Short mmCIF file of C-alpha atoms in Angstrom, two decimals:
data_model
loop_
_atom_site.label_atom_id
_atom_site.label_comp_id
_atom_site.label_asym_id
_atom_site.label_seq_id
_atom_site.Cartn_x
_atom_site.Cartn_y
_atom_site.Cartn_z
CA MET A 1 0.00 0.00 0.00
CA HIS A 2 1.28 3.46 -0.89
CA THR A 3 1.00 6.24 1.64
CA ILE A 4 -1.01 9.33 0.72
CA SER A 5 2.19 11.32 0.19
CA GLN A 6 3.55 8.58 -2.08
CA GLN A 7 0.30 8.53 -4.07
CA MET A 8 0.46 12.31 -4.47
CA ALA A 9 4.06 12.06 -5.64
CA ILE A 10 3.10 9.42 -8.23
CA ILE A 11 0.19 11.58 -9.48
CA SER A 12 2.48 14.60 -9.73
CA PHE A 13 5.02 12.54 -11.66
CA PHE A 14 2.45 11.36 -14.20
CA ASN A 15 1.01 14.88 -14.53
CA LEU A 16 4.52 16.11 -15.28
CA ILE A 17 5.02 13.40 -17.91
CA PHE A 18 1.59 14.15 -19.43
CA SER A 19 2.34 17.88 -19.61
CA PHE A 20 5.70 17.15 -21.25
CA LEU A 21 4.03 14.93 -23.88
CA LEU A 22 1.45 17.61 -24.62
CA VAL A 23 4.16 20.22 -25.13
CA LEU A 24 6.13 17.78 -27.28
CA LEU A 25 3.11 16.91 -29.43
CA SER A 26 2.17 20.57 -29.76
CA SER A 27 5.66 21.55 -30.82
CA GLN A 28 5.76 18.65 -33.28
CA SER A 29 2.39 19.70 -34.70
CA SER A 30 3.55 23.31 -34.97
CA ALA A 31 6.79 22.20 -36.63
CA THR A 32 4.86 20.01 -39.07
CA SER A 33 2.50 22.90 -39.89
CA SER A 34 5.46 25.25 -40.42
CA SER A 35 7.11 22.69 -42.65
CA ILE A 36 3.98 22.27 -44.77
CA THR A 37 3.55 26.03 -45.02
CA TYR A 38 7.19 26.47 -46.05
CA ARG A 39 7.00 23.81 -48.77
CA PHE A 40 3.67 25.12 -50.02
CA THR A 41 4.92 28.71 -50.12
CA ARG A 42 8.02 27.66 -52.03
CA CYS A 43 5.87 25.79 -54.53
CA LEU A 44 3.65 28.84 -55.02
CA ASN A 45 6.60 31.11 -55.70
CA ASN A 46 8.04 28.62 -58.19
CA ARG A 47 4.74 28.10 -60.01
CA ALA A 48 3.38 31.66 -60.23
CA ASP A 49 3.94 33.76 -63.34
CA PRO A 50 7.16 35.80 -62.73
CA SER A 51 5.43 38.81 -64.28
CA PHE A 52 2.91 38.70 -61.43
CA PRO A 53 4.89 37.82 -58.26
CA ILE A 54 2.81 36.02 -55.65
CA ASN A 55 5.00 36.42 -52.59
CA GLU A 56 3.50 39.74 -51.48
CA GLN A 57 0.02 38.21 -51.71
CA LEU A 58 0.79 35.47 -49.16
CA TYR A 59 -0.11 35.75 -45.48
CA THR A 60 0.86 33.13 -42.90
CA SER A 61 0.29 33.17 -39.15
CA ARG A 62 3.76 34.73 -38.82
CA ASN A 63 2.59 37.84 -40.68
CA SER A 64 1.42 40.57 -38.30
CA SER A 65 -1.41 41.39 -40.73
CA PHE A 66 -2.66 37.77 -40.93
CA PRO A 67 -5.47 38.25 -38.35
CA SER A 68 -6.80 41.39 -40.03
CA VAL A 69 -6.71 39.80 -43.50
CA PHE A 70 -8.46 36.68 -42.21
CA GLN A 71 -11.12 38.62 -40.29
CA ALA A 72 -11.76 41.33 -42.88
CA TYR A 73 -14.32 39.25 -44.78
CA ILE A 74 -15.83 37.23 -41.95
CA ARG A 75 -19.47 38.30 -42.01
CA ASN A 76 -20.75 35.88 -39.35
CA LEU A 77 -19.04 36.27 -35.98
CA ARG A 78 -19.92 32.68 -35.08
CA PHE A 79 -16.77 31.89 -37.05
CA ASN A 80 -14.48 34.45 -35.50
CA GLU A 81 -13.86 32.75 -32.17
CA SER A 82 -10.47 31.77 -30.73
CA THR A 83 -11.53 28.14 -31.30
CA THR A 84 -12.28 28.73 -35.00
CA PRO A 85 -9.89 26.66 -37.17
CA LYS A 86 -7.46 28.95 -38.99
CA PRO A 87 -5.91 28.50 -42.44
CA ILE A 88 -2.18 27.93 -42.68
CA LEU A 89 -2.04 30.53 -45.45
CA ILE A 90 -4.16 33.18 -47.16
CA ILE A 91 -3.56 34.08 -50.81
CA THR A 92 -5.02 37.46 -51.80
CA ALA A 93 -5.03 36.67 -55.51
CA LEU A 94 -4.28 39.46 -57.96
CA HIS A 95 -3.93 37.46 -61.15
CA PRO A 96 -5.25 34.15 -62.58
CA SER A 97 -1.73 32.69 -62.32
CA HIS A 98 -1.98 32.96 -58.53
CA ILE A 99 -5.03 30.73 -58.54
CA GLN A 100 -3.49 28.31 -61.02
CA ALA A 101 -0.41 27.97 -58.81
CA ALA A 102 -2.60 27.51 -55.72
CA ILE A 103 -4.46 24.59 -57.30
CA VAL A 104 -1.36 22.81 -58.61
CA CYS A 105 0.58 23.24 -55.34
CA ALA A 106 -2.39 22.29 -53.15
CA LYS A 107 -2.72 19.00 -55.02
CA THR A 108 1.01 18.36 -54.69
CA HIS A 109 0.99 18.98 -50.92
CA ARG A 110 -2.48 17.51 -50.21
CA LEU A 111 -3.95 20.71 -48.85
CA LEU A 112 -7.63 21.62 -48.70
CA MET A 113 -8.43 24.81 -50.62
CA LYS A 114 -11.13 27.33 -49.68
CA THR A 115 -12.25 30.11 -52.02
CA ARG A 116 -13.71 33.30 -50.51
CA SER A 117 -15.25 36.09 -52.55
CA GLY A 118 -17.32 38.00 -50.01
CA GLY A 119 -17.52 35.94 -46.84
CA HIS A 120 -21.31 36.01 -46.57
CA ASP A 121 -21.73 32.24 -46.70
CA TYR A 122 -23.83 31.56 -43.63
CA GLU A 123 -21.84 28.54 -42.43
CA GLY A 124 -18.41 30.07 -43.11
CA LEU A 125 -17.45 27.30 -45.52
CA SER A 126 -15.30 29.65 -47.61
CA TYR A 127 -12.82 30.24 -44.79
CA VAL A 128 -13.21 27.52 -42.11
CA THR A 129 -13.53 23.74 -42.12
CA ASN A 130 -14.83 21.04 -39.83
CA SER A 131 -12.16 18.58 -40.98
CA ASN A 132 -8.75 18.21 -39.38
CA GLN A 133 -6.96 18.62 -42.69
CA PRO A 134 -4.62 21.62 -43.12
CA PHE A 135 -6.27 24.18 -45.37
CA PHE A 136 -5.65 27.56 -46.96
CA VAL A 137 -7.83 30.34 -48.33
CA VAL A 138 -7.75 31.94 -51.76
CA ASP A 139 -9.26 35.36 -51.15
CA MET A 140 -10.73 36.92 -54.27
CA PHE A 141 -11.48 40.42 -52.97
CA LYS A 142 -8.74 42.06 -55.07
CA LEU A 143 -10.16 40.54 -58.27
CA CYS A 144 -13.04 43.01 -58.36
CA SER A 145 -13.27 44.72 -61.74
CA VAL A 146 -16.70 45.54 -63.20
CA ASN A 147 -16.66 46.35 -66.93
CA ILE A 148 -20.00 47.61 -68.22
CA SER A 149 -21.00 47.67 -71.88
CA ILE A 150 -24.29 49.52 -72.22
CA GLU A 151 -24.07 49.14 -76.02
CA ASP A 152 -24.72 45.39 -75.85
CA GLU A 153 -26.25 45.50 -72.36
CA THR A 154 -23.69 43.21 -70.73
CA ALA A 155 -20.96 43.39 -68.12
CA TRP A 156 -17.94 41.28 -67.15
CA VAL A 157 -17.82 41.09 -63.37
CA GLN A 158 -14.95 39.52 -61.44
CA ALA A 159 -15.78 37.18 -58.56
CA GLY A 160 -14.38 39.45 -55.85
CA ALA A 161 -16.60 42.41 -56.76
CA THR A 162 -19.49 43.16 -54.42
CA LEU A 163 -23.11 43.56 -55.48
CA GLY A 164 -22.94 47.20 -54.39
CA GLU A 165 -20.04 47.77 -56.78
CA VAL A 166 -21.91 46.07 -59.62
CA TYR A 167 -25.03 48.19 -59.08
CA TYR A 168 -23.03 51.41 -58.74
CA ARG A 169 -21.08 50.79 -61.96
CA ILE A 170 -24.27 50.02 -63.88
CA ALA A 171 -25.89 53.24 -62.63
CA GLU A 172 -22.78 55.20 -63.63
CA LYS A 173 -23.53 54.30 -67.24
CA SER A 174 -27.33 54.19 -67.31
CA ASN A 175 -30.39 55.01 -65.22
CA THR A 176 -32.53 52.52 -67.14
CA HIS A 177 -30.45 49.38 -66.62
CA ALA A 178 -30.11 47.06 -63.63
CA PHE A 179 -29.28 43.49 -62.70
CA PRO A 180 -31.45 41.01 -60.77
CA ALA A 181 -29.43 39.99 -57.71
CA GLY A 182 -29.41 40.42 -53.94
CA ILE A 183 -30.21 43.45 -51.80
CA CYS A 184 -27.10 43.30 -49.58
CA PRO A 185 -24.35 45.47 -51.16
CA THR A 186 -21.37 43.77 -49.45
CA VAL A 187 -22.12 40.28 -50.79
CA GLY A 188 -19.40 38.97 -53.12
CA VAL A 189 -20.34 38.11 -56.69
CA GLY A 190 -18.57 34.72 -56.86
CA GLY A 191 -20.64 32.81 -54.35
CA HIS A 192 -23.85 34.76 -54.84
CA PHE A 193 -24.08 34.26 -58.59
CA SER A 194 -22.90 30.65 -58.59
CA GLY A 195 -25.54 29.57 -56.06
CA GLY A 196 -28.50 31.28 -57.72
CA GLY A 197 -28.65 34.90 -56.62
CA TYR A 198 -32.12 36.21 -55.89
CA GLY A 199 -33.44 39.70 -55.18
CA ASN A 200 -36.40 42.00 -55.64
CA LEU A 201 -36.24 41.88 -59.45
CA MET A 202 -36.69 38.12 -59.63
CA ARG A 203 -40.45 38.18 -60.31
CA LYS A 204 -39.71 40.32 -63.37
CA TYR A 205 -36.40 38.86 -64.59
CA GLY A 206 -35.65 35.68 -62.64
CA LEU A 207 -32.45 35.01 -60.71
CA ALA A 208 -28.93 36.22 -61.33
CA VAL A 209 -28.08 32.83 -62.87
CA ASP A 210 -30.93 33.23 -65.35
CA ASN A 211 -29.10 36.28 -66.70
CA ILE A 212 -25.51 34.98 -66.94
CA VAL A 213 -24.22 34.42 -70.47
CA ASP A 214 -20.55 33.48 -70.00
CA ALA A 215 -17.99 32.75 -67.30
CA GLN A 216 -14.27 32.38 -66.66
CA LEU A 217 -13.12 29.47 -64.51
CA THR A 218 -9.89 27.80 -63.45
CA ASP A 219 -10.35 24.04 -63.43
CA VAL A 220 -8.69 21.34 -61.34
CA ASN A 221 -5.78 21.17 -63.80
CA GLY A 222 -5.14 24.90 -63.59
CA LYS A 223 -6.57 25.59 -67.03
CA LEU A 224 -8.41 28.84 -67.74
CA LEU A 225 -11.77 28.14 -69.35
CA ASN A 226 -14.67 30.15 -70.73
CA ARG A 227 -18.16 28.95 -71.63
CA LYS A 228 -17.09 27.62 -75.01
CA SER A 229 -14.01 25.75 -73.77
CA MET A 230 -15.63 24.39 -70.58
CA GLY A 231 -18.73 23.14 -72.40
CA GLU A 232 -22.41 23.59 -71.65
CA GLU A 233 -22.60 20.97 -68.89
CA LEU A 234 -19.98 22.64 -66.70
CA PHE A 235 -21.41 26.08 -67.50
CA TRP A 236 -24.83 24.81 -66.41
CA ALA A 237 -23.36 23.45 -63.16
CA ILE A 238 -21.66 26.71 -62.12
CA THR A 239 -24.79 28.77 -62.76
CA GLY A 240 -26.75 27.59 -59.76
CA GLY A 241 -24.91 24.51 -58.51
CA GLY A 242 -22.24 26.38 -56.56
CA GLY A 243 -18.95 27.10 -58.28
CA VAL A 244 -16.74 25.80 -55.46
CA SER A 245 -17.52 22.17 -56.31
CA PHE A 246 -16.13 22.49 -59.83
CA GLY A 247 -13.32 25.04 -59.92
CA VAL A 248 -12.52 28.63 -59.08
CA ILE A 249 -14.80 31.20 -60.70
CA LEU A 250 -12.81 34.22 -61.91
CA ALA A 251 -15.62 36.21 -63.53
CA TYR A 252 -19.14 36.10 -64.90
CA LYS A 253 -20.53 37.86 -67.95
CA ILE A 254 -24.01 39.11 -67.09
CA LYS A 255 -26.89 40.34 -69.21
CA LEU A 256 -28.24 43.66 -67.93
CA VAL A 257 -31.99 44.16 -67.68
CA ARG A 258 -34.06 47.27 -68.30
CA VAL A 259 -35.88 49.29 -65.65
CA PRO A 260 -37.88 52.53 -65.92
CA PRO A 261 -36.15 55.80 -64.98
CA VAL A 262 -38.61 56.15 -62.09
CA VAL A 263 -39.57 53.32 -59.75
CA THR A 264 -41.68 53.34 -56.58
CA VAL A 265 -40.90 51.98 -53.13
CA PHE A 266 -42.64 51.75 -49.79
CA ASN A 267 -41.95 50.04 -46.49
CA ILE A 268 -45.06 50.15 -44.37
CA GLN A 269 -45.47 48.34 -41.06
CA ARG A 270 -48.34 46.57 -39.37
CA THR A 271 -48.52 44.83 -35.99
CA SER A 272 -50.47 41.98 -34.44
CA GLN A 273 -52.68 44.69 -32.88
CA GLN A 274 -53.81 45.60 -36.42
CA ASN A 275 -55.32 42.29 -37.53
CA LEU A 276 -51.95 41.12 -38.85
CA SER A 277 -52.87 37.46 -39.28
CA THR A 278 -55.59 38.49 -41.77
CA ILE A 279 -53.13 40.65 -43.70
CA ALA A 280 -50.52 37.88 -43.72
CA HIS A 281 -53.05 35.32 -44.90
CA ARG A 282 -54.04 37.59 -47.77
CA TRP A 283 -50.37 38.17 -48.66
CA ILE A 284 -49.77 34.43 -48.96
CA GLN A 285 -52.78 34.20 -51.28
CA VAL A 286 -51.79 36.99 -53.67
CA ALA A 287 -48.06 37.87 -53.40
CA ASP A 288 -47.02 35.39 -56.12
CA LYS A 289 -49.92 36.40 -58.38
CA LEU A 290 -49.42 40.17 -58.40
CA ASP A 291 -48.20 41.97 -61.50
CA ASN A 292 -44.62 40.93 -62.36
CA ASP A 293 -43.49 44.52 -61.80
CA VAL A 294 -44.32 44.27 -58.09
CA PHE A 295 -42.17 42.63 -55.41
CA VAL A 296 -43.70 42.77 -51.90
CA ARG A 297 -41.61 41.09 -49.21
CA MET A 298 -43.19 40.28 -45.83
CA THR A 299 -40.93 40.23 -42.75
CA PHE A 300 -41.93 39.37 -39.19
CA ASP A 301 -40.05 40.15 -35.99
CA VAL A 302 -40.93 40.47 -32.29
CA ILE A 303 -41.07 43.81 -30.48
CA ASN A 304 -42.42 45.11 -27.18
CA ASN A 305 -45.43 47.43 -27.12
CA ARG A 306 -45.83 50.36 -24.76
CA ASN A 307 -46.92 48.04 -21.98
CA GLY A 308 -43.84 45.84 -22.39
CA LYS A 309 -45.86 43.04 -23.95
CA LYS A 310 -44.40 41.08 -26.86
CA ILE A 311 -46.17 41.65 -30.17
CA ILE A 312 -45.41 40.75 -33.78
CA ARG A 313 -44.40 43.47 -36.21
CA ALA A 314 -44.57 42.99 -39.97
CA THR A 315 -42.77 45.14 -42.52
CA PHE A 316 -43.59 45.10 -46.22
CA PRO A 317 -40.59 46.46 -48.17
CA THR A 318 -41.73 46.80 -51.76
CA LEU A 319 -40.31 47.68 -55.18
CA TYR A 320 -42.54 48.56 -58.12
CA LEU A 321 -41.15 49.13 -61.61
CA GLY A 322 -43.36 52.10 -62.30
CA LYS A 323 -44.91 55.20 -60.76
CA SER A 324 -46.81 55.46 -57.49
CA ALA A 325 -50.31 56.15 -58.85
CA ALA A 326 -50.31 52.89 -60.80
CA LEU A 327 -48.95 51.00 -57.79
CA VAL A 328 -51.67 52.28 -55.44
CA THR A 329 -54.36 51.34 -57.94
CA LEU A 330 -52.86 47.88 -58.39
CA MET A 331 -52.44 47.19 -54.66
CA ASN A 332 -55.90 48.43 -53.72
CA LYS A 333 -57.33 46.12 -56.34
CA ASP A 334 -55.36 42.96 -55.44
CA PHE A 335 -54.22 43.52 -51.86
CA PRO A 336 -56.57 46.09 -50.24
CA LYS A 337 -56.08 44.64 -46.75
CA LEU A 338 -52.60 46.14 -46.66
CA GLY A 339 -54.20 49.60 -46.74
CA LEU A 340 -51.61 51.24 -48.98
CA LYS A 341 -51.98 55.02 -49.49
CA LYS A 342 -50.22 57.25 -52.00
CA SER A 343 -48.52 59.04 -49.11
CA ASP A 344 -46.76 55.73 -48.25
CA CYS A 345 -45.08 55.66 -51.67
CA ILE A 346 -41.80 57.26 -52.71
CA GLU A 347 -40.69 57.66 -56.32
CA MET A 348 -36.96 57.43 -57.09
CA SER A 349 -34.42 55.95 -59.48
CA TRP A 350 -33.63 52.24 -59.41
CA ILE A 351 -30.17 52.79 -57.90
CA GLU A 352 -31.75 54.87 -55.11
CA SER A 353 -34.18 52.03 -54.49
CA VAL A 354 -31.21 49.72 -53.88
CA LEU A 355 -30.16 51.98 -51.01
CA PHE A 356 -33.74 52.31 -49.75
CA TYR A 357 -34.26 48.56 -49.69
CA ARG A 358 -31.15 48.19 -47.55
CA ASN A 359 -32.50 50.78 -45.06
CA PHE A 360 -30.16 53.61 -45.99
CA SER A 361 -31.76 56.99 -45.27
CA ILE A 362 -33.23 58.78 -48.28
CA GLY A 363 -30.66 61.08 -49.84
CA THR A 364 -27.68 58.85 -49.01
CA PRO A 365 -25.10 59.21 -51.81
CA THR A 366 -24.94 56.19 -54.07
CA THR A 367 -21.21 55.95 -53.31
CA ALA A 368 -22.30 54.24 -50.08
CA LEU A 369 -22.73 51.13 -52.22
CA LEU A 370 -18.96 51.01 -52.70
CA SER A 371 -18.27 50.52 -48.99
CA ARG A 372 -17.23 47.01 -48.00
CA THR A 373 -17.43 47.62 -44.25
CA GLY A 374 -20.79 49.29 -43.79
CA GLU A 375 -22.62 46.50 -42.03
CA LYS A 376 -22.99 45.69 -38.37
CA LEU A 377 -21.43 42.30 -37.68
CA ASN A 378 -22.78 39.79 -35.18
CA PRO A 379 -23.17 36.03 -34.78
CA LEU A 380 -26.14 34.62 -36.67
CA LYS A 381 -27.85 31.46 -37.90
CA ILE A 382 -29.94 31.20 -41.08
CA LYS A 383 -32.24 28.47 -42.38
CA SER A 384 -34.62 28.33 -45.34
CA ASP A 385 -37.90 26.82 -46.49
CA TYR A 386 -40.38 26.97 -49.37
CA VAL A 387 -44.13 27.52 -49.08
CA LYS A 388 -46.26 25.66 -51.62
CA GLU A 389 -49.74 25.94 -50.05
CA PRO A 390 -51.33 29.06 -48.51
CA ILE A 391 -50.96 29.28 -44.73
CA SER A 392 -54.27 29.87 -42.97
CA LYS A 393 -55.02 32.84 -40.73
CA GLN A 394 -54.95 30.51 -37.75
CA GLY A 395 -51.66 29.08 -38.98
CA PHE A 396 -50.09 32.53 -38.90
CA GLU A 397 -51.44 33.08 -35.40
CA PHE A 398 -49.72 29.85 -34.29
CA ILE A 399 -46.49 31.00 -35.96
CA PHE A 400 -46.66 34.37 -34.21
CA GLU A 401 -47.10 32.73 -30.81
CA LYS A 402 -44.08 30.50 -31.38
CA MET A 403 -41.97 33.47 -32.43
CA LYS A 404 -42.83 35.24 -29.18
CA GLU A 405 -42.05 32.12 -27.17
CA LEU A 406 -38.51 31.89 -28.59
CA GLU A 407 -35.90 34.67 -28.79
CA ASN A 408 -34.72 37.00 -31.55
CA GLN A 409 -36.83 35.37 -34.26
CA LEU A 410 -37.03 37.00 -37.68
CA LEU A 411 -38.88 35.46 -40.64
CA ASP A 412 -38.64 36.79 -44.21
CA PHE A 413 -41.24 35.71 -46.76
CA ASN A 414 -40.04 36.37 -50.33
CA PRO A 415 -42.71 36.09 -53.05
CA TYR A 416 -42.31 33.91 -56.10
CA GLY A 417 -44.45 33.72 -59.22
CA GLY A 418 -43.95 35.86 -62.31
CA ARG A 419 -40.81 35.02 -64.27
CA MET A 420 -39.82 32.47 -61.60
CA SER A 421 -42.78 30.30 -62.61
CA GLU A 422 -41.97 30.49 -66.31
CA ILE A 423 -38.44 29.03 -66.21
CA SER A 424 -38.01 25.25 -66.18
CA GLU A 425 -36.69 23.71 -62.96
CA PHE A 426 -34.08 21.96 -65.11
CA ALA A 427 -32.83 25.08 -66.92
CA LYS A 428 -30.37 25.69 -64.09
CA PRO A 429 -29.35 23.60 -61.07
CA PHE A 430 -31.59 25.87 -58.96
CA PRO A 431 -34.93 24.01 -59.24
CA HIS A 432 -37.37 25.90 -56.99
CA ARG A 433 -39.56 27.53 -59.61
CA SER A 434 -43.22 26.93 -60.46
CA GLY A 435 -45.39 25.74 -57.59
CA ASN A 436 -43.67 27.83 -54.93
CA ILE A 437 -45.56 30.71 -53.34
CA ALA A 438 -42.63 32.02 -51.34
CA LYS A 439 -39.26 31.29 -49.84
CA ILE A 440 -38.82 31.71 -46.08
CA GLN A 441 -35.60 32.84 -44.49
CA TYR A 442 -35.30 32.14 -40.77
CA GLU A 443 -32.80 34.45 -39.12
CA VAL A 444 -31.57 34.74 -35.56
CA ASN A 445 -28.97 37.38 -34.64
CA TRP A 446 -27.42 37.86 -31.22
CA GLU A 447 -24.85 40.02 -29.49
CA GLU A 448 -23.10 37.69 -27.04
CA LEU A 449 -19.92 36.08 -28.29
CA GLY A 450 -18.78 32.59 -27.39
CA VAL A 451 -19.64 28.99 -28.17
CA GLU A 452 -22.27 28.60 -25.44
CA ALA A 453 -24.28 31.62 -26.61
CA ALA A 454 -24.08 30.33 -30.17
CA LYS A 455 -25.45 26.93 -29.15
CA ARG A 456 -28.36 28.56 -27.36
CA TYR A 457 -29.44 30.83 -30.20
CA VAL A 458 -28.82 28.28 -32.93
CA ASN A 459 -31.12 25.96 -31.02
CA PHE A 460 -33.84 28.64 -31.05
CA THR A 461 -33.56 28.76 -34.86
CA ARG A 462 -33.86 24.98 -35.08
CA MET A 463 -36.91 24.99 -32.82
CA MET A 464 -38.64 27.56 -35.01
CA TYR A 465 -37.72 25.58 -38.12
CA ASP A 466 -39.12 22.37 -36.62
CA TYR A 467 -42.33 24.14 -35.65
CA MET A 468 -42.82 25.28 -39.26
CA THR A 469 -42.83 21.72 -40.64
CA PRO A 470 -46.60 21.56 -41.35
CA PHE A 471 -46.53 24.80 -43.34
CA VAL A 472 -43.72 24.13 -45.83
CA SER A 473 -42.57 21.81 -48.64
CA LYS A 474 -42.16 18.08 -48.04
CA ASN A 475 -40.46 15.02 -49.54
CA PRO A 476 -37.94 16.53 -49.66
CA ARG A 477 -38.21 19.61 -47.49
CA ALA A 478 -36.52 22.03 -49.90
CA ALA A 479 -33.73 24.47 -49.08
CA PHE A 480 -31.83 27.27 -50.83
CA LEU A 481 -28.14 26.65 -51.60
CA ASN A 482 -27.10 30.26 -50.97
CA TYR A 483 -28.52 29.91 -47.45
CA ARG A 484 -26.03 27.18 -46.56
CA ASP A 485 -27.31 25.15 -43.63
CA LEU A 486 -25.19 22.29 -42.27
CA ASP A 487 -28.15 21.09 -40.20
CA ILE A 488 -29.60 19.44 -43.30
CA GLY A 489 -26.57 17.26 -44.01
CA VAL A 490 -22.78 17.14 -43.94
CA ASN A 491 -20.46 15.20 -46.22
CA SER A 492 -17.37 13.48 -44.79
CA HIS A 493 -16.18 12.67 -48.35
CA GLY A 494 -15.47 9.06 -47.51
CA LYS A 495 -16.77 5.93 -49.19
CA ASN A 496 -20.40 7.03 -48.61
CA ALA A 497 -19.94 10.54 -50.03
CA TYR A 498 -22.49 10.10 -52.83
CA ALA A 499 -25.21 8.93 -50.43
CA GLU A 500 -24.34 11.64 -47.91
CA GLY A 501 -24.54 14.21 -50.69
CA MET A 502 -28.03 13.06 -51.62
CA ILE A 503 -29.36 14.13 -48.21
CA TYR A 504 -28.66 17.82 -48.75
CA GLY A 505 -28.35 17.63 -52.54
CA HIS A 506 -31.99 16.65 -53.08
CA LYS A 507 -33.10 19.52 -50.83
CA TYR A 508 -31.02 22.11 -52.64
CA PHE A 509 -31.37 20.81 -56.21
CA LYS A 510 -34.02 18.05 -56.31
CA GLU A 511 -33.10 14.55 -57.48
CA THR A 512 -32.69 15.06 -61.23
CA ASN A 513 -30.51 18.14 -60.97
CA TYR A 514 -28.45 16.62 -58.17
CA ASN A 515 -27.73 13.53 -60.29
CA ARG A 516 -26.72 15.73 -63.23
CA LEU A 517 -24.43 17.77 -60.98
CA THR A 518 -22.68 14.62 -59.76
CA MET A 519 -22.08 13.55 -63.36
CA VAL A 520 -20.52 16.92 -64.17
CA LYS A 521 -18.43 16.72 -61.00
CA THR A 522 -17.17 13.24 -61.86
CA SER A 523 -16.19 14.43 -65.31
CA VAL A 524 -14.33 17.61 -64.37
CA ASP A 525 -12.96 16.79 -60.89
CA PRO A 526 -12.84 12.99 -60.57
CA ASN A 527 -10.56 13.03 -57.51
CA ASN A 528 -12.79 15.47 -55.63
CA PHE A 529 -10.16 18.15 -55.09
CA PHE A 530 -12.75 20.94 -54.82
CA ARG A 531 -14.80 20.04 -51.78
CA ASN A 532 -16.40 21.28 -48.62
CA GLU A 533 -18.91 20.00 -46.10
CA GLN A 534 -21.76 20.36 -48.62
CA SER A 535 -20.07 20.17 -52.01
CA ILE A 536 -21.15 17.95 -54.89
CA PRO A 537 -19.50 14.50 -54.61
CA THR A 538 -18.36 12.30 -57.47
CA LEU A 539 -20.33 9.29 -58.69
CA SER A 540 -17.40 7.00 -57.91
CA SER A 541 -17.70 7.80 -54.20
#
């Protein structure tokens, strides 16, 4: 029998040994990481075009500016914690040769590559990973040119440009041209366009991908391709199937659309003290059937009234491609329960409506669209759904009660119909067309940082999503690729990768389009170099 003092001595000895092993393993891991980074960096310098040196575009953890470069395009603070996995290297690409070198060297050194254009992906997949594999980031923000040709109504837009920059450059050349994409000006073009790209012009002109006519891509072999050289199957895949599964998108050629010189906007509010469930029920009956020139979004959040009681507030941000008198007549005919008055309406140019829709004050200079840092950042969780059948008045009342029961709930209903119902679900990988009344975005934002707070609020989002099951699409329950949601499936890219991909792939793309995407993937990237937790797998897996 050992005495207590002997037992304590033995425990102390083993603790000392354990601590030594941890330090040893940590130092070995650090040395291994440094060795990989060194070899990878040397390969990049050897491979890059000497006319466009890459060395000054490389940032490792030893660079004092590494944290600021890494964090500059993190738009969801859930992925800016001390525990967030960090890349071994960031390449701020300035030239296609930088991307070509990155692909060739990453394959040589078995590194996972992430491509970030704007950082708005809701699960952070463009700059973090759930795997234990060393990874690096190719940051596209310096590849941001926007070349407008009003003569043939097109523009070449590089992947690192923001939507705000695209809209601003179009308006510089014309007050009667626009492009149908998102309302958030700091979103990067690369991810937004490749996953679909929707906004308040979609009922008139469809999605961004419905208006893309060419593209430039670097494939897994480092070759630069355009639509003709990549072929129609790959072009189809990267216009709605997510570009990161197939290569690195350098630029898209877009077809501009026409808008009147004067459009009309309003953003009226109603609360649950104003018969809101009746208004919401009417919206779900008519929003997808209104004139194609009208886009009326319906957003719900929870506020406190004067007595401190929780109530539901609805906002109806609206864009009409025409003048206010016609809009009032139209709305009072088809949606009189909203109670729209001419005094609610504001006439302005299309580019001013972009600012209005993003809650900039009226009169804000359009140069505000060029800012890449104008948004408040916080942790958040997003999920999505599609509504195929009208929700009853009582159904909305149930939804409102659940929102009040949980915390920080925000639901966006985006109307479909119009042009969205006219395009085949097979025309692009994005299949959610005819038969959908609206898309729902569930959003929860919070202020507290840390893993525990994130777990709590993410759980609230999941509870709201689960509660909505009776009101939304089924078999499969559909989802929107640009609202990445790892809750609906994660791929480990092992021997069951194809089956794992079906779980989320059928929700994002439906079965036929998912199968076609896997065939394209198998053809252009048979060894699955381009991958993330929800990428398209190969058939061979």
